[in-house]
Amino acid sequence: MNPAIRRIAIDALIAIVVAAVVAVAIRVADEPGARPPDARAYAIGAVIGLLLVFRRRWPLLVLVGSVTALMIYYALEYPGIPPALPLAAALFSVAAAGRFTWALVVAGFFVVLELIMRYTLLGEGFFPALSATLEEGSLLAAVVLLAETIRTRRVRLAEAQQRLAVMRQERQHEVAQERLRIAREVHDVLGHTIAAISVQASLADDIFDSKPAEARAALRSIRGAARDAMHEVRSAIGMLRDAGEVPDLARVFAVAEQAGVKVRSGIAGTPRPIPPEVALSVYRIVQESITNTVKHAEASTVDVTIAYAGDAVTVEIVDDGVGSGASQRGHGVAGMRERATAAGGSLEAGPRPQGGGFRVAARLPVEVEETA
């Protein structure tokens, strides 16, 4: 059954049951000097029950309407009926909707009203009147407290489900980020390896007849590059977890040297352990920059400088290639900039305004350990 239809059916059933219970209470009520119940009395009971059809949508208005109808019934001097019978469902609905104070106030009002009526109008002794009133008040209090308990449990359950949903989303986000990092590492490894293999293959093809020994050396380099690529893919995630120095760039420099590009590297400042994600970002930025230089720049030299200073590590790669190759580096630059941004840093890349060539400069922040 549709949930909305089911709720309507439940509320209609509650309304019918309450109207029937109130009618029975009116029928069996016996109070000396009271007006005998007539159609109007039973109509008031039916109205009290009918109002409960709307208890979910307007709980407070239903309670006000029920109280008003009951007070009209009392004002017409019909035989007194316990207020718990016509008001229990309305009080429960109000408390369950989060209006606990309103429910307590209304319940307390009728407890005091019944005590006054029993003591003054019916002439009962104070303690007998108090005893009967407390029984009635206990029932009203139990209804209100039960509704509040159910509401609190629903709220806690909803909060727990929301926290669970947030945790699930966070976990999915972490998994997606980890997959993205793995994909980026594999892309960088394979991109560099393919570039190195292309360079070595071109060299081997050019000198195969004239310098067979060097051609065989180039082929061995291709085989070694493929083997190293497989090893690097396996260790990519491990590199993310291992803190320490920037990974060894010697093989990257060697590939450039074999392609005829002289690499001049230098370190400024005092090298120190840095976060693994920063170290890996430095490595990949240098690797991608040199790969682009070899493939597109037609450069003869490239200068690589890694500087440790204060709360950041900076890396600069400058080549003396021609400007025409700059436009072909767009995708690689975008990947480097994305990597630098992911590490909390920034990256600049573009042709040098003076002297020609291309420059890549990245700044990656690192936390500085405070000494006591």
Coordinates of C-alpha atoms in Angstrom, one line a residue:
M1 CA 0.0 0.0 0.0
N2 CA 1.1 3.5 -0.8
P3 CA 2.6 5.1 2.4
A4 CA 0.4 8.2 2.1
I5 CA -2.8 6.2 1.7
R6 CA -1.8 4.0 4.6
R7 CA -1.3 7.1 6.9
I8 CA -4.7 8.4 5.8
A9 CA -6.3 5.1 6.6
I10 CA -4.7 4.9 10.0
D11 CA -5.8 8.4 10.9
A12 CA -9.3 7.7 9.7
L13 CA -9.4 4.5 11.9
I14 CA -8.1 6.5 14.9
A15 CA -10.8 9.1 14.3
I16 CA -13.5 6.5 14.2
V17 CA -12.3 4.7 17.3
V18 CA -11.9 7.9 19.4
A19 CA -15.4 9.1 18.3
A20 CA -16.9 5.7 19.3
V21 CA -15.1 5.7 22.6
V22 CA -16.2 9.3 23.4
A23 CA -19.8 8.3 22.4
V24 CA -19.7 5.3 24.8
A25 CA -18.3 7.5 27.6
I26 CA -21.1 10.0 27.1
R27 CA -23.6 7.2 27.1
V28 CA -22.5 5.7 30.4
A29 CA -21.6 8.9 32.1
D30 CA -23.7 9.5 35.3
E31 CA -23.6 12.9 37.0
P32 CA -26.4 14.1 39.3
G33 CA -28.1 17.2 37.9
A34 CA -26.5 17.0 34.5
R35 CA -28.4 17.4 31.3
P36 CA -29.2 14.1 29.6
P37 CA -27.1 13.4 26.5
D38 CA -28.8 14.3 23.3
A39 CA -27.8 14.4 19.6
R40 CA -25.8 17.5 20.1
A41 CA -23.7 15.8 22.8
Y42 CA -22.9 13.0 20.5
A43 CA -22.2 15.4 17.6
I44 CA -19.6 17.1 19.8
G45 CA -18.0 13.7 20.4
A46 CA -18.0 13.0 16.7
V47 CA -16.4 16.4 15.9
I48 CA -13.6 15.5 18.4
G49 CA -13.0 12.3 16.6
L50 CA -13.3 13.8 13.1
L51 CA -10.6 16.4 13.9
L52 CA -8.0 13.6 14.3
V53 CA -8.1 13.0 10.6
F54 CA -5.9 16.1 10.3
R55 CA -3.6 15.4 13.3
R56 CA -0.5 14.9 11.2
R57 CA -0.9 18.1 9.1
W58 CA -2.1 20.5 11.8
P59 CA -1.5 18.9 15.2
L60 CA -1.7 22.0 17.2
L61 CA -4.9 23.2 15.5
V62 CA -6.4 19.8 16.1
L63 CA -5.6 20.0 19.8
V64 CA -7.1 23.5 20.0
G65 CA -10.2 22.3 18.3
S66 CA -10.5 19.2 20.5
V67 CA -10.1 21.4 23.6
T68 CA -12.7 23.9 22.4
A69 CA -15.2 21.1 21.6
L70 CA -14.7 19.5 25.0
M71 CA -15.1 22.8 26.8
I72 CA -18.4 23.4 24.9
Y73 CA -19.5 20.0 26.0
Y74 CA -18.8 20.8 29.6
A75 CA -20.4 24.3 29.3
L76 CA -23.6 22.7 28.1
E77 CA -23.7 20.8 31.4
Y78 CA -23.7 17.3 29.9
P79 CA -22.5 14.5 32.1
G80 CA -18.8 14.8 32.8
I81 CA -16.4 12.5 30.9
P82 CA -12.7 12.0 31.6
P83 CA -10.6 14.4 29.5
A84 CA -8.1 11.7 28.7
L85 CA -10.6 9.9 26.4
P86 CA -11.2 12.7 23.9
L87 CA -7.8 14.4 24.2
A88 CA -5.3 11.6 24.4
A89 CA -4.8 11.2 20.6
A90 CA -4.6 15.0 20.0
L91 CA -2.1 15.4 22.9
F92 CA 0.0 12.5 21.5
S93 CA 0.1 14.1 18.0
V94 CA 1.1 17.5 19.4
A95 CA 4.0 16.0 21.5
A96 CA 5.1 13.8 18.6
A97 CA 5.3 16.9 16.4
G98 CA 7.7 18.5 18.8
R99 CA 5.3 20.7 20.7
F100 CA 6.0 19.0 24.0
T101 CA 5.4 22.2 26.1
W102 CA 2.0 22.8 24.6
A103 CA 1.0 19.2 25.3
L104 CA 2.1 19.5 28.9
V105 CA 0.3 22.8 29.4
V106 CA -3.0 21.5 28.1
A107 CA -2.7 18.3 30.1
G108 CA -1.9 20.2 33.2
F109 CA -4.8 22.6 32.6
F110 CA -7.3 19.7 32.5
V111 CA -5.8 18.1 35.6
V112 CA -6.3 21.3 37.6
L113 CA -9.7 21.8 36.1
E114 CA -10.8 18.3 37.0
L115 CA -9.5 18.7 40.6
I116 CA -11.5 22.0 41.0
M117 CA -14.7 20.5 39.5
R118 CA -14.5 17.4 41.8
Y119 CA -13.8 19.4 44.9
T120 CA -16.1 22.3 44.4
L121 CA -18.9 21.2 42.0
L122 CA -19.2 17.5 42.9
G123 CA -18.5 18.1 46.6
E124 CA -15.9 15.3 46.9
G125 CA -13.3 15.5 49.7
F126 CA -10.0 17.0 48.8
F127 CA -8.0 13.8 49.1
P128 CA -10.5 11.6 47.2
A129 CA -10.7 14.3 44.5
L130 CA -6.9 14.5 44.4
S131 CA -6.5 10.8 44.1
A132 CA -9.0 10.5 41.2
T133 CA -7.4 13.5 39.5
L134 CA -3.9 12.0 39.8
E135 CA -5.1 8.9 38.1
E136 CA -6.4 10.9 35.2
G137 CA -3.3 13.1 35.2
S138 CA -1.0 10.1 35.1
L139 CA -2.8 8.8 32.0
L140 CA -2.4 12.2 30.3
A141 CA 1.3 12.4 31.3
A142 CA 2.0 8.9 30.1
V143 CA 0.5 9.7 26.7
V144 CA 2.6 12.9 26.4
L145 CA 5.8 11.3 27.6
L146 CA 5.3 8.3 25.3
A147 CA 4.9 10.6 22.3
E148 CA 8.0 12.6 23.3
T149 CA 10.0 9.4 23.7
I150 CA 9.0 8.2 20.2
R151 CA 9.8 11.5 18.7
T152 CA 13.2 11.6 20.3
R153 CA 14.0 8.1 19.1
R154 CA 12.9 9.1 15.6
V155 CA 15.1 12.2 15.7
R156 CA 18.1 10.2 16.9
L157 CA 17.5 7.5 14.2
A158 CA 17.3 10.2 11.5
E159 CA 20.5 11.8 12.8
A160 CA 22.2 8.4 12.8
Q161 CA 21.1 7.7 9.3
Q162 CA 22.2 11.1 8.2
R163 CA 25.6 10.6 9.8
L164 CA 25.8 7.2 8.1
A165 CA 24.9 8.7 4.7
V166 CA 27.6 11.4 5.2
M167 CA 30.2 8.8 6.1
R168 CA 29.2 6.7 3.1
Q169 CA 29.5 9.8 0.8
E170 CA 32.9 10.7 2.4
R171 CA 34.1 7.1 1.9
Q172 CA 32.9 7.2 -1.7
H173 CA 34.7 10.5 -2.2
E174 CA 37.9 9.1 -0.8
V175 CA 37.7 6.1 -3.0
A176 CA 37.1 8.3 -6.1
Q177 CA 40.0 10.6 -5.1
E178 CA 42.2 7.5 -4.6
R179 CA 41.2 6.2 -8.0
L180 CA 42.0 9.6 -9.5
R181 CA 45.4 9.7 -7.9
I182 CA 46.2 6.2 -9.2
A183 CA 45.0 7.1 -12.7
R184 CA 47.2 10.3 -12.6
E185 CA 50.2 8.3 -11.5
V186 CA 49.7 5.7 -14.2
H187 CA 49.2 8.4 -16.8
D188 CA 52.4 10.2 -15.8
V189 CA 54.5 7.0 -15.6
L190 CA 53.3 5.7 -19.0
G191 CA 53.5 9.2 -20.6
H192 CA 57.1 9.6 -19.6
T193 CA 58.0 6.0 -20.6
I194 CA 56.4 6.2 -24.0
A195 CA 58.2 9.5 -24.7
A196 CA 61.5 7.9 -23.6
I197 CA 60.9 4.8 -25.8
S198 CA 60.0 7.1 -28.7
V199 CA 63.2 9.0 -28.4
Q200 CA 65.3 5.8 -28.1
A201 CA 63.5 4.1 -31.0
S202 CA 64.1 7.2 -33.2
L203 CA 67.8 7.2 -32.2
A204 CA 68.2 3.5 -32.9
D205 CA 66.5 3.8 -36.3
D206 CA 68.8 6.7 -37.3
I207 CA 72.1 5.0 -36.4
F208 CA 71.1 1.3 -36.9
D209 CA 73.4 1.0 -40.0
S210 CA 76.2 3.4 -39.2
K211 CA 76.5 2.7 -35.4
P212 CA 75.0 -0.7 -34.6
A213 CA 76.6 -0.9 -31.2
E214 CA 74.9 2.4 -30.1
A215 CA 71.6 1.2 -31.8
R216 CA 71.7 -1.9 -29.7
A217 CA 72.3 0.2 -26.6
A218 CA 69.2 2.3 -27.5
L219 CA 67.2 -0.9 -27.8
R220 CA 68.4 -2.1 -24.4
S221 CA 67.4 1.3 -23.0
I222 CA 63.9 0.7 -24.5
R223 CA 63.7 -2.6 -22.8
G224 CA 64.9 -1.1 -19.5
A225 CA 62.4 1.7 -19.8
A226 CA 59.5 -0.7 -20.2
R227 CA 60.7 -2.8 -17.2
D228 CA 61.1 0.3 -15.1
A229 CA 57.7 1.5 -16.1
M230 CA 56.1 -1.7 -14.8
H231 CA 58.0 -1.4 -11.5
E232 CA 57.0 2.3 -11.2
V233 CA 53.3 1.6 -11.7
R234 CA 53.4 -1.0 -8.9
S235 CA 55.2 1.3 -6.6
A236 CA 53.2 4.5 -7.4
I237 CA 50.9 4.1 -4.4
G238 CA 53.8 3.2 -2.1
M239 CA 55.5 6.4 -3.1
L240 CA 52.5 8.3 -1.9
R241 CA 52.8 6.8 1.6
D242 CA 56.6 7.0 2.1
A243 CA 57.9 10.2 3.5
G244 CA 61.4 11.3 2.6
E245 CA 63.4 13.0 -0.1
V246 CA 62.2 13.8 -3.6
P247 CA 62.4 10.6 -5.6
D248 CA 65.5 10.0 -7.7
L249 CA 65.4 12.0 -10.9
A250 CA 68.5 10.5 -12.4
R251 CA 66.7 8.3 -14.8
V252 CA 64.6 11.2 -16.0
F253 CA 67.7 13.2 -16.6
A254 CA 69.4 10.3 -18.3
V255 CA 66.6 10.0 -20.9
A256 CA 66.9 13.7 -21.7
E257 CA 70.7 13.3 -22.1
Q258 CA 70.3 10.4 -24.4
A259 CA 67.9 12.5 -26.5
G260 CA 70.6 15.2 -26.8
V261 CA 69.3 17.6 -24.2
K262 CA 71.8 18.5 -21.6
V263 CA 70.4 18.7 -18.1
R264 CA 71.8 21.0 -15.4
S265 CA 70.3 20.4 -12.0
G266 CA 70.8 22.1 -8.7
I267 CA 69.4 22.2 -5.2
A268 CA 69.1 25.4 -3.2
G269 CA 68.7 25.4 0.6
T270 CA 69.0 22.4 2.9
P271 CA 67.2 19.3 1.7
R272 CA 64.8 17.9 4.3
P273 CA 62.1 15.3 4.6
I274 CA 58.9 16.6 3.1
P275 CA 55.3 15.2 2.9
P276 CA 55.1 12.3 0.4
E277 CA 52.5 13.9 -1.7
V278 CA 54.7 17.0 -2.1
A279 CA 57.8 15.0 -2.9
L280 CA 55.8 13.0 -5.5
S281 CA 54.4 16.3 -7.0
V282 CA 57.9 17.7 -7.4
Y283 CA 59.0 14.5 -9.1
R284 CA 56.1 14.4 -11.5
I285 CA 56.3 18.1 -12.4
V286 CA 60.0 17.8 -13.3
Q287 CA 59.4 14.5 -15.2
E288 CA 56.5 16.0 -17.2
S289 CA 58.4 19.2 -17.9
I290 CA 61.5 17.4 -19.2
T291 CA 59.3 15.0 -21.2
N292 CA 57.6 18.0 -22.9
T293 CA 61.0 19.6 -23.5
V294 CA 62.3 16.5 -25.2
K295 CA 59.2 16.0 -27.3
H296 CA 58.3 19.6 -28.3
A297 CA 60.9 22.2 -27.5
E298 CA 63.9 21.3 -29.7
A299 CA 66.0 22.4 -26.8
S300 CA 69.7 21.8 -26.2
T301 CA 69.8 22.5 -22.5
V302 CA 67.3 22.4 -19.6
D303 CA 68.0 23.8 -16.1
V304 CA 66.2 22.2 -13.1
T305 CA 66.4 23.8 -9.7
I306 CA 64.7 22.5 -6.5
A307 CA 64.8 25.0 -3.6
Y308 CA 64.0 24.3 0.1
A309 CA 63.1 27.5 1.8
G310 CA 60.8 28.3 4.8
D311 CA 57.4 26.8 4.5
A312 CA 57.6 25.8 0.8
V313 CA 59.5 23.8 -1.8
T314 CA 59.9 25.5 -5.1
V315 CA 60.9 23.8 -8.4
E316 CA 61.8 25.6 -11.6
I317 CA 62.5 24.0 -15.0
V318 CA 63.8 26.3 -17.8
D319 CA 64.8 25.2 -21.3
D320 CA 66.3 27.1 -24.2
G321 CA 63.9 25.6 -26.8
V322 CA 62.0 27.3 -29.5
G323 CA 58.7 29.1 -28.8
S324 CA 56.8 27.2 -31.5
G325 CA 56.7 24.1 -29.2
A326 CA 54.9 26.0 -26.4
S327 CA 51.4 25.5 -27.8
Q328 CA 51.9 21.7 -27.8
R329 CA 52.5 21.6 -24.1
G330 CA 49.0 22.6 -23.0
H331 CA 47.7 19.3 -21.8
G332 CA 50.9 18.5 -19.9
V333 CA 50.8 21.9 -18.3
A334 CA 47.2 21.4 -17.2
G335 CA 48.1 18.1 -15.6
M336 CA 51.0 19.7 -13.7
R337 CA 48.9 22.6 -12.6
E338 CA 46.2 20.2 -11.3
R339 CA 48.8 18.3 -9.4
A340 CA 50.3 21.4 -7.8
T341 CA 46.8 22.6 -6.8
A342 CA 46.0 19.3 -5.3
A343 CA 49.1 19.6 -3.1
G344 CA 47.9 23.1 -2.0
G345 CA 50.4 25.0 -4.2
S346 CA 50.5 26.8 -7.5
L347 CA 52.2 26.5 -10.8
E348 CA 53.2 29.0 -13.6
A349 CA 54.2 27.9 -17.1
G350 CA 54.8 29.7 -20.3
P351 CA 57.4 31.0 -22.8
R352 CA 60.1 33.2 -21.3
P353 CA 59.7 36.8 -22.3
Q354 CA 63.5 37.2 -22.8
G355 CA 66.0 34.8 -24.0
G356 CA 63.5 32.3 -25.5
G357 CA 62.7 28.9 -24.2
F358 CA 60.0 27.8 -21.8
R359 CA 59.7 28.0 -18.0
V360 CA 57.8 26.0 -15.5
A361 CA 57.8 27.1 -11.9
A362 CA 55.9 25.5 -9.0
R363 CA 55.6 26.4 -5.4
L364 CA 54.4 23.7 -3.0
P365 CA 53.7 24.4 0.7
V366 CA 55.1 22.2 3.4
E367 CA 54.4 22.3 7.1
V368 CA 57.2 23.6 9.3
E369 CA 57.7 21.6 12.5
E370 CA 57.9 23.9 15.5
T371 CA 60.7 23.4 18.0
A372 CA 60.1 23.6 21.7

